[in-house]
Short mmCIF file of C-alpha atoms and ligand atoms in Angstrom, two decimals:
data_model
loop_
_atom_site.label_atom_id
_atom_site.label_comp_id
_atom_site.label_asym_id
_atom_site.label_seq_id
_atom_site.Cartn_x
_atom_site.Cartn_y
_atom_site.Cartn_z
CA MET A 1 187.64 31.18 243.42
CA SER A 2 188.04 32.71 239.95
CA ALA A 3 189.80 30.72 237.22
CA GLN A 4 193.13 31.54 235.60
CA ILE A 5 192.39 33.52 232.44
CA ILE A 6 194.25 32.11 229.43
CA ASP A 7 195.45 35.12 227.44
CA GLY A 8 195.20 34.20 223.74
CA LYS A 9 196.63 37.54 222.64
CA GLN A 10 199.80 36.95 224.62
CA VAL A 11 200.18 33.31 223.52
CA SER A 12 199.50 34.29 219.92
CA SER A 13 202.19 36.96 219.97
CA GLU A 14 204.63 34.49 221.53
CA VAL A 15 203.90 31.97 218.74
CA ARG A 16 204.26 34.67 216.09
CA GLU A 17 207.62 35.77 217.52
CA ARG A 18 208.77 32.15 217.69
CA VAL A 19 207.78 31.62 214.04
CA ALA A 20 209.51 34.85 212.95
CA GLY A 21 212.71 33.61 214.62
CA GLU A 22 212.37 30.20 212.96
CA VAL A 23 211.74 31.77 209.54
CA ALA A 24 214.91 33.85 209.93
CA GLY A 25 216.81 30.71 210.99
CA PHE A 26 215.45 28.70 208.04
CA ILE A 27 216.57 31.41 205.60
CA ALA A 28 219.97 31.79 207.33
CA ASP A 29 220.48 28.03 206.89
CA GLY A 30 220.04 28.40 203.13
CA GLY A 31 216.25 27.92 202.94
CA HIS A 32 214.00 30.09 200.78
CA GLN A 33 211.64 32.76 202.13
CA PRO A 34 208.29 31.01 202.76
CA VAL A 35 205.45 32.50 200.68
CA LEU A 36 201.73 32.38 201.41
CA ALA A 37 199.19 32.93 198.62
CA THR A 38 195.81 34.27 199.76
CA VAL A 39 192.71 34.14 197.56
CA LEU A 40 189.63 36.22 198.30
CA VAL A 41 186.48 36.09 196.19
CA GLY A 42 183.80 38.79 196.52
CA ASP A 43 183.38 41.74 198.81
CA ASP A 44 182.36 40.38 202.19
CA PRO A 45 183.75 43.04 204.59
CA ALA A 46 184.63 40.55 207.36
CA SER A 47 186.58 38.37 204.90
CA HIS A 48 188.51 41.43 203.72
CA VAL A 49 189.49 42.24 207.32
CA TYR A 50 190.55 38.61 207.99
CA VAL A 51 192.73 38.49 204.86
CA ALA A 52 194.28 41.92 205.59
CA ASN A 53 195.21 40.68 209.09
CA LYS A 54 196.76 37.52 207.63
CA LEU A 55 198.85 39.55 205.19
CA LYS A 56 200.01 41.84 208.01
CA ALA A 57 200.98 38.81 210.10
CA CYS A 58 203.01 37.42 207.17
CA GLU A 59 204.98 40.63 206.93
CA ALA A 60 205.72 40.63 210.67
CA ALA A 61 206.88 36.99 210.51
CA GLY A 62 209.17 37.54 207.52
CA ILE A 63 206.88 35.42 205.32
CA GLY A 64 206.27 36.63 201.76
CA SER A 65 202.72 36.91 200.47
CA VAL A 66 200.88 37.06 197.17
CA HIS A 67 197.27 38.19 197.27
CA HIS A 68 194.62 37.38 194.65
CA GLU A 69 191.37 39.31 194.86
CA LEU A 70 188.62 38.11 192.54
CA PRO A 71 185.21 39.66 191.81
CA ALA A 72 182.09 38.13 193.44
CA GLU A 73 180.86 36.82 190.07
CA THR A 74 184.01 34.69 189.52
CA SER A 75 182.98 31.20 188.41
CA GLU A 76 183.83 28.10 190.41
CA ARG A 77 185.82 26.84 187.45
CA ASP A 78 187.98 30.00 187.26
CA LEU A 79 188.62 29.89 190.99
CA ILE A 80 189.64 26.24 190.79
CA THR A 81 191.94 27.02 187.85
CA LEU A 82 193.70 29.69 189.95
CA VAL A 83 193.97 27.40 192.99
CA ARG A 84 195.49 24.62 190.83
CA ALA A 85 197.96 27.08 189.25
CA LEU A 86 199.08 28.18 192.73
CA GLY A 87 199.46 24.52 193.62
CA ASP A 88 201.84 24.05 190.67
CA ASP A 89 203.74 27.32 191.26
CA ASP A 90 207.13 26.50 192.80
CA GLY A 91 207.32 29.99 194.32
CA ILE A 92 204.30 29.40 196.59
CA ASP A 93 204.45 27.39 199.84
CA GLY A 94 200.97 27.91 201.27
CA ILE A 95 197.53 28.48 199.77
CA LEU A 96 194.73 30.05 201.76
CA VAL A 97 191.33 30.47 200.13
CA GLN A 98 189.27 32.69 202.42
CA LEU A 99 186.01 30.91 203.22
CA PRO A 100 183.12 31.06 202.76
CA PRO A 101 183.11 31.80 199.02
CA PRO A 102 180.02 33.36 197.38
CA ASP A 103 176.97 31.04 197.34
CA HIS A 104 177.40 29.85 193.72
CA ILE A 105 180.78 28.30 194.57
CA ASP A 106 181.01 24.93 196.35
CA PRO A 107 183.69 25.30 199.04
CA ASP A 108 184.38 21.54 199.04
CA ALA A 109 185.21 21.63 195.31
CA VAL A 110 187.65 24.49 195.91
CA ILE A 111 189.27 22.77 198.90
CA ALA A 112 189.68 19.61 196.82
CA ALA A 113 191.70 21.62 194.28
CA ILE A 114 194.29 22.74 196.85
CA ASN A 115 197.68 21.02 196.60
CA PRO A 116 197.80 19.13 199.96
CA ALA A 117 201.49 20.05 200.41
CA LYS A 118 200.41 23.73 200.45
CA ASP A 119 197.14 23.28 202.36
CA VAL A 120 198.02 25.58 205.29
CA ASP A 121 194.40 25.53 206.52
CA GLY A 122 194.63 21.72 206.81
CA LEU A 123 191.26 21.26 205.13
CA THR A 124 191.97 18.84 202.26
CA ALA A 125 190.93 15.19 202.56
CA THR A 126 194.63 14.27 202.44
CA ASN A 127 195.56 16.33 205.51
CA ALA A 128 192.33 15.40 207.35
CA GLY A 129 193.15 11.72 206.67
CA LEU A 130 196.75 12.09 207.86
CA LEU A 131 195.56 13.75 211.06
CA ALA A 132 192.88 11.10 211.65
CA GLY A 133 195.55 8.44 211.14
CA GLY A 134 197.89 10.09 213.63
CA ARG A 135 200.44 10.86 210.91
CA PRO A 136 202.26 14.16 210.27
CA GLY A 137 200.56 16.66 207.97
CA LEU A 138 199.20 20.19 207.97
CA VAL A 139 196.77 20.66 210.87
CA PRO A 140 193.81 23.10 210.77
CA CYS A 141 194.83 26.37 212.44
CA THR A 142 192.09 26.87 215.05
CA PRO A 143 192.33 23.37 216.59
CA ALA A 144 196.13 23.64 216.56
CA GLY A 145 195.73 26.95 218.40
CA VAL A 146 193.54 25.25 221.02
CA ILE A 147 196.35 22.78 221.77
CA GLU A 148 198.87 25.66 222.08
CA LEU A 149 196.58 27.35 224.61
CA LEU A 150 196.17 24.15 226.64
CA ASP A 151 199.93 23.67 226.71
CA HIS A 152 200.45 27.29 227.69
CA ALA A 153 197.96 26.88 230.56
CA GLY A 154 199.92 23.82 231.70
CA THR A 155 196.83 21.60 231.45
CA PRO A 156 197.84 17.93 231.55
CA LEU A 157 196.37 16.11 228.54
CA GLU A 158 197.72 12.58 228.97
CA GLY A 159 194.95 10.47 230.52
CA ALA A 160 192.69 13.52 230.92
CA GLU A 161 188.96 13.38 230.16
CA ALA A 162 188.46 15.78 227.24
CA VAL A 163 184.99 16.70 225.99
CA ILE A 164 184.63 18.62 222.75
CA VAL A 165 181.20 20.10 222.06
CA GLY A 166 180.91 20.37 218.25
CA ARG A 167 182.05 17.99 215.51
CA SER A 168 182.66 20.24 212.50
CA ASN A 169 185.41 19.42 210.00
CA LEU A 170 186.97 22.81 210.78
CA VAL A 171 187.23 22.53 214.56
CA GLY A 172 185.62 19.61 216.41
CA ARG A 173 186.82 16.64 214.34
CA PRO A 174 190.47 17.72 214.04
CA LEU A 175 190.49 18.35 217.80
CA ILE A 176 189.33 14.79 218.46
CA SER A 177 192.47 13.54 216.66
CA LEU A 178 194.81 16.12 218.22
CA LEU A 179 193.64 15.34 221.76
CA LEU A 180 193.74 11.58 221.10
CA GLY A 181 197.28 12.11 219.82
CA ARG A 182 198.11 13.62 223.21
CA ASN A 183 196.60 10.56 224.93
CA ALA A 184 193.50 12.25 226.30
CA THR A 185 190.28 10.23 226.64
CA VAL A 186 188.10 12.06 224.16
CA THR A 187 184.33 12.46 223.94
CA ALA A 188 182.75 14.36 221.05
CA ALA A 189 179.38 15.87 221.97
CA HIS A 190 176.98 17.41 219.45
CA SER A 191 173.39 18.51 218.86
CA ARG A 192 172.00 14.99 219.50
CA THR A 193 173.96 14.36 222.70
CA ARG A 194 171.73 13.42 225.63
CA ASP A 195 172.39 15.16 228.96
CA LEU A 196 174.96 17.59 227.54
CA ALA A 197 175.62 19.12 230.96
CA GLY A 198 176.32 15.70 232.49
CA VAL A 199 178.71 14.77 229.66
CA CYS A 200 180.52 18.13 229.91
CA ARG A 201 180.85 17.85 233.70
CA ARG A 202 183.05 14.77 233.20
CA ALA A 203 185.63 16.90 231.42
CA ASP A 204 189.02 17.88 232.78
CA VAL A 205 189.33 19.71 229.45
CA LEU A 206 186.16 21.17 227.97
CA VAL A 207 186.25 22.67 224.47
CA ALA A 208 183.19 24.48 223.12
CA ALA A 209 182.99 24.82 219.33
CA VAL A 210 179.27 25.16 218.75
CA GLY A 211 178.22 28.60 217.51
CA VAL A 212 175.44 29.11 220.09
CA PRO A 213 176.05 32.08 222.38
CA GLU A 214 176.64 31.09 226.01
CA LEU A 215 175.23 27.58 225.56
CA LEU A 216 177.48 26.20 228.29
CA GLY A 217 177.17 27.58 231.82
CA ALA A 218 178.42 26.77 235.30
CA ASP A 219 176.40 23.51 235.28
CA HIS A 220 178.51 22.21 232.40
CA VAL A 221 181.87 22.75 234.07
CA LYS A 222 183.63 20.37 236.45
CA PRO A 223 185.31 22.35 239.24
CA GLY A 224 188.92 23.05 238.27
CA ALA A 225 188.49 22.09 234.59
CA THR A 226 190.23 23.95 231.76
CA VAL A 227 187.62 25.50 229.48
CA ILE A 228 188.50 26.56 225.93
CA ASP A 229 185.82 28.57 224.16
CA VAL A 230 186.18 28.54 220.37
CA GLY A 231 182.79 30.20 219.77
CA ILE A 232 182.58 33.61 218.15
CA ASN A 233 179.00 34.82 218.11
CA ARG A 234 177.94 38.34 217.21
CA THR A 235 174.98 39.32 219.42
CA ASP A 236 173.18 42.57 220.29
CA ASP A 237 175.33 42.59 223.44
CA GLY A 238 178.56 42.30 221.46
CA LEU A 239 180.84 39.35 220.76
CA LYS A 240 179.97 36.27 222.84
CA GLY A 241 181.51 32.84 223.13
CA ASP A 242 179.74 29.51 223.42
CA VAL A 243 180.43 29.59 227.17
CA ASP A 244 178.78 31.90 229.69
CA PHE A 245 182.11 33.31 230.83
CA GLU A 246 180.88 35.11 233.95
CA ALA A 247 179.32 31.89 235.28
CA ALA A 248 182.01 29.43 234.16
CA VAL A 249 184.94 31.51 235.43
CA GLU A 250 183.77 30.86 239.01
CA VAL A 251 183.94 27.06 238.55
CA ALA A 252 186.75 26.42 236.05
CA GLY A 253 190.44 26.18 236.90
CA ALA A 254 191.44 28.01 233.70
CA ILE A 255 189.34 29.54 230.93
CA THR A 256 189.72 31.48 227.67
CA PRO A 257 187.83 34.76 227.24
CA VAL A 258 185.96 35.82 224.08
CA PRO A 259 187.34 37.89 222.50
CA GLY A 260 191.04 37.47 223.26
CA GLY A 261 191.17 33.70 223.66
CA VAL A 262 191.17 31.26 220.74
CA GLY A 263 190.49 33.96 218.11
CA PRO A 264 194.02 35.44 217.94
CA MET A 265 195.57 31.95 217.78
CA THR A 266 194.27 31.10 214.31
CA ILE A 267 196.50 33.56 212.44
CA ALA A 268 199.52 32.63 214.57
CA MET A 269 199.06 28.95 213.64
CA LEU A 270 198.63 29.91 209.97
CA MET A 271 202.10 31.45 210.10
CA ALA A 272 203.45 28.31 211.76
CA ASN A 273 201.80 26.12 209.10
CA THR A 274 203.24 28.21 206.25
CA LEU A 275 206.74 27.69 207.65
CA THR A 276 206.04 23.95 208.12
CA ALA A 277 204.91 23.70 204.48
CA ALA A 278 207.99 25.61 203.26
CA ARG A 279 210.32 23.35 205.25
CA ALA A 280 208.61 20.18 204.00
CA ARG A 281 208.72 21.37 200.37
CA SER A 282 212.38 22.32 200.72
CA ALA A 283 213.19 18.91 202.25
CA SER A 284 211.32 17.02 199.54
CA ARG A 285 213.07 19.09 196.83
CA ALA A 286 216.44 18.26 198.41
CA ALA A 287 215.52 14.57 198.58
CA GLY A 288 214.49 14.66 194.89
CA GLN A 289 217.82 16.26 193.91
CA ALA A 290 219.73 13.65 195.92
CA ARG A 291 217.79 10.89 194.10
CA ASP A 292 218.52 12.51 190.71
CA HIS A 293 222.23 12.61 191.65
CA ALA A 294 222.23 8.96 192.58
CA VAL A 295 220.96 7.78 189.17
P1 LIG B 301 179.55 24.36 212.84
O1 LIG B 301 178.23 25.05 212.74
O2 LIG B 301 180.17 23.81 211.63
O3 LIG B 301 179.41 23.16 213.90
C1 LIG B 301 178.72 23.35 215.10
C2 LIG B 301 178.73 22.07 215.90
O4 LIG B 301 178.03 22.33 217.12
C3 LIG B 301 178.01 20.91 215.22
O5 LIG B 301 178.76 19.72 215.38
C4 LIG B 301 176.68 20.82 215.95
O6 LIG B 301 176.18 19.51 216.10
C5 LIG B 301 177.05 21.34 217.32
N1 LIG B 301 175.88 21.92 217.99
C6 LIG B 301 175.03 22.85 217.50
N2 LIG B 301 174.08 23.14 218.42
C7 LIG B 301 174.34 22.37 219.50
C8 LIG B 301 173.73 22.22 220.76
N3 LIG B 301 172.63 22.93 221.11
N4 LIG B 301 174.26 21.33 221.63
C9 LIG B 301 175.38 20.63 221.30
N5 LIG B 301 176.01 20.74 220.13
C10 LIG B 301 175.49 21.61 219.23
O7 LIG B 301 180.50 25.38 213.60
P2 LIG B 301 182.11 25.55 213.58
O8 LIG B 301 182.77 24.38 214.20
O9 LIG B 301 182.56 26.03 212.26
O10 LIG B 301 182.24 26.79 214.58
C11 LIG B 301 181.85 26.71 215.93
C12 LIG B 301 182.07 28.06 216.59
O11 LIG B 301 183.46 28.36 216.55
C13 LIG B 301 181.38 29.24 215.88
O12 LIG B 301 180.97 30.18 216.86
C14 LIG B 301 182.47 29.83 215.02
O13 LIG B 301 182.27 31.22 214.77
C15 LIG B 301 183.68 29.62 215.91
N6 LIG B 301 184.94 29.55 215.17
C16 LIG B 301 185.98 30.32 215.63
C17 LIG B 301 187.19 30.30 214.98
C18 LIG B 301 188.31 31.13 215.53
O14 LIG B 301 188.36 31.43 216.68
N7 LIG B 301 189.26 31.53 214.76
C19 LIG B 301 187.42 29.49 213.79
C20 LIG B 301 186.31 28.62 213.46
C21 LIG B 301 185.12 28.68 214.13
P3 LIG B 301 175.70 18.58 214.84
O15 LIG B 301 176.97 18.09 214.21
O16 LIG B 301 174.92 17.51 215.50
O17 LIG B 301 174.90 19.47 213.95
#
């Protein structure tokens, strides 16, 4: 029997509508309009498309945006100076530096310059540490989108065996913490894992975040499992996930397609994070004013 197809486009538009409603409510309650600053260095065409889509999503959600486009030869120091200035700018709630930067710029140095309160990609050591410690912070968008999809599919997480293939800072590691936070029993598999198929077949929830087209097939899927495919691989046959969809769909209980699964969720969660950052900054400003009043 074929699996339920988890429609990322539909879930993403539901999240975006929900955020737009919450932004309107936040403003109606006396909050400020959340503002996202995007920074793009160089002329990589894919990065330009990603940033344009993010700016469009801001507009639809009622979130303000400020875009900085810098030439490819911009120095690391100048980029860091801009990122720090945005961190200090009271009119900005979220900072998104489109990655990867040109080769002469160290992405880790740029990420380290982002004000953690405005780190809507959830990439700074501060937010990664908060997430690893099970404390509230800004969560990376793609892993947060994976959890939304699992919830939408009605997949029980508490007590479930979850296997994540991939342990990157961007996807795999944050997912370990998010799934642990939902009381799943989590296994992180990677390039040195022995018997990958056997490990994956234990999973009630299988997440592939590898970057190898169709690495996981029917042999890797426990019958009835929920399979979330984060992979986006450009091949001669078009866009492919890390899961062989045609094979896995016959075994899984629910599965995301590529494209149209996890991909659309990332921008939706970026909107949600920008609102979260705006609310937190507004609350901490109010707390500061109350303290000033008290003295
Ligand atoms: P990375 O290259 O940073 O990490 C890949 C991970 O996969 C590593 O942990 C690596 O193991 C593991 N791996 C590689 N080969 C194998 C193998 N043969 N068997 C088991 N594990 C393996 O990738 P990302 O996490 O950044 O991205 C993963 C995929 O997700 C990519 O296709 C990317 O395009 C996509 N992606 C999609 C997003 C979206 O939908 N919006 C956002 C981000 C990523 P080891 O650690 O041992 O090297």
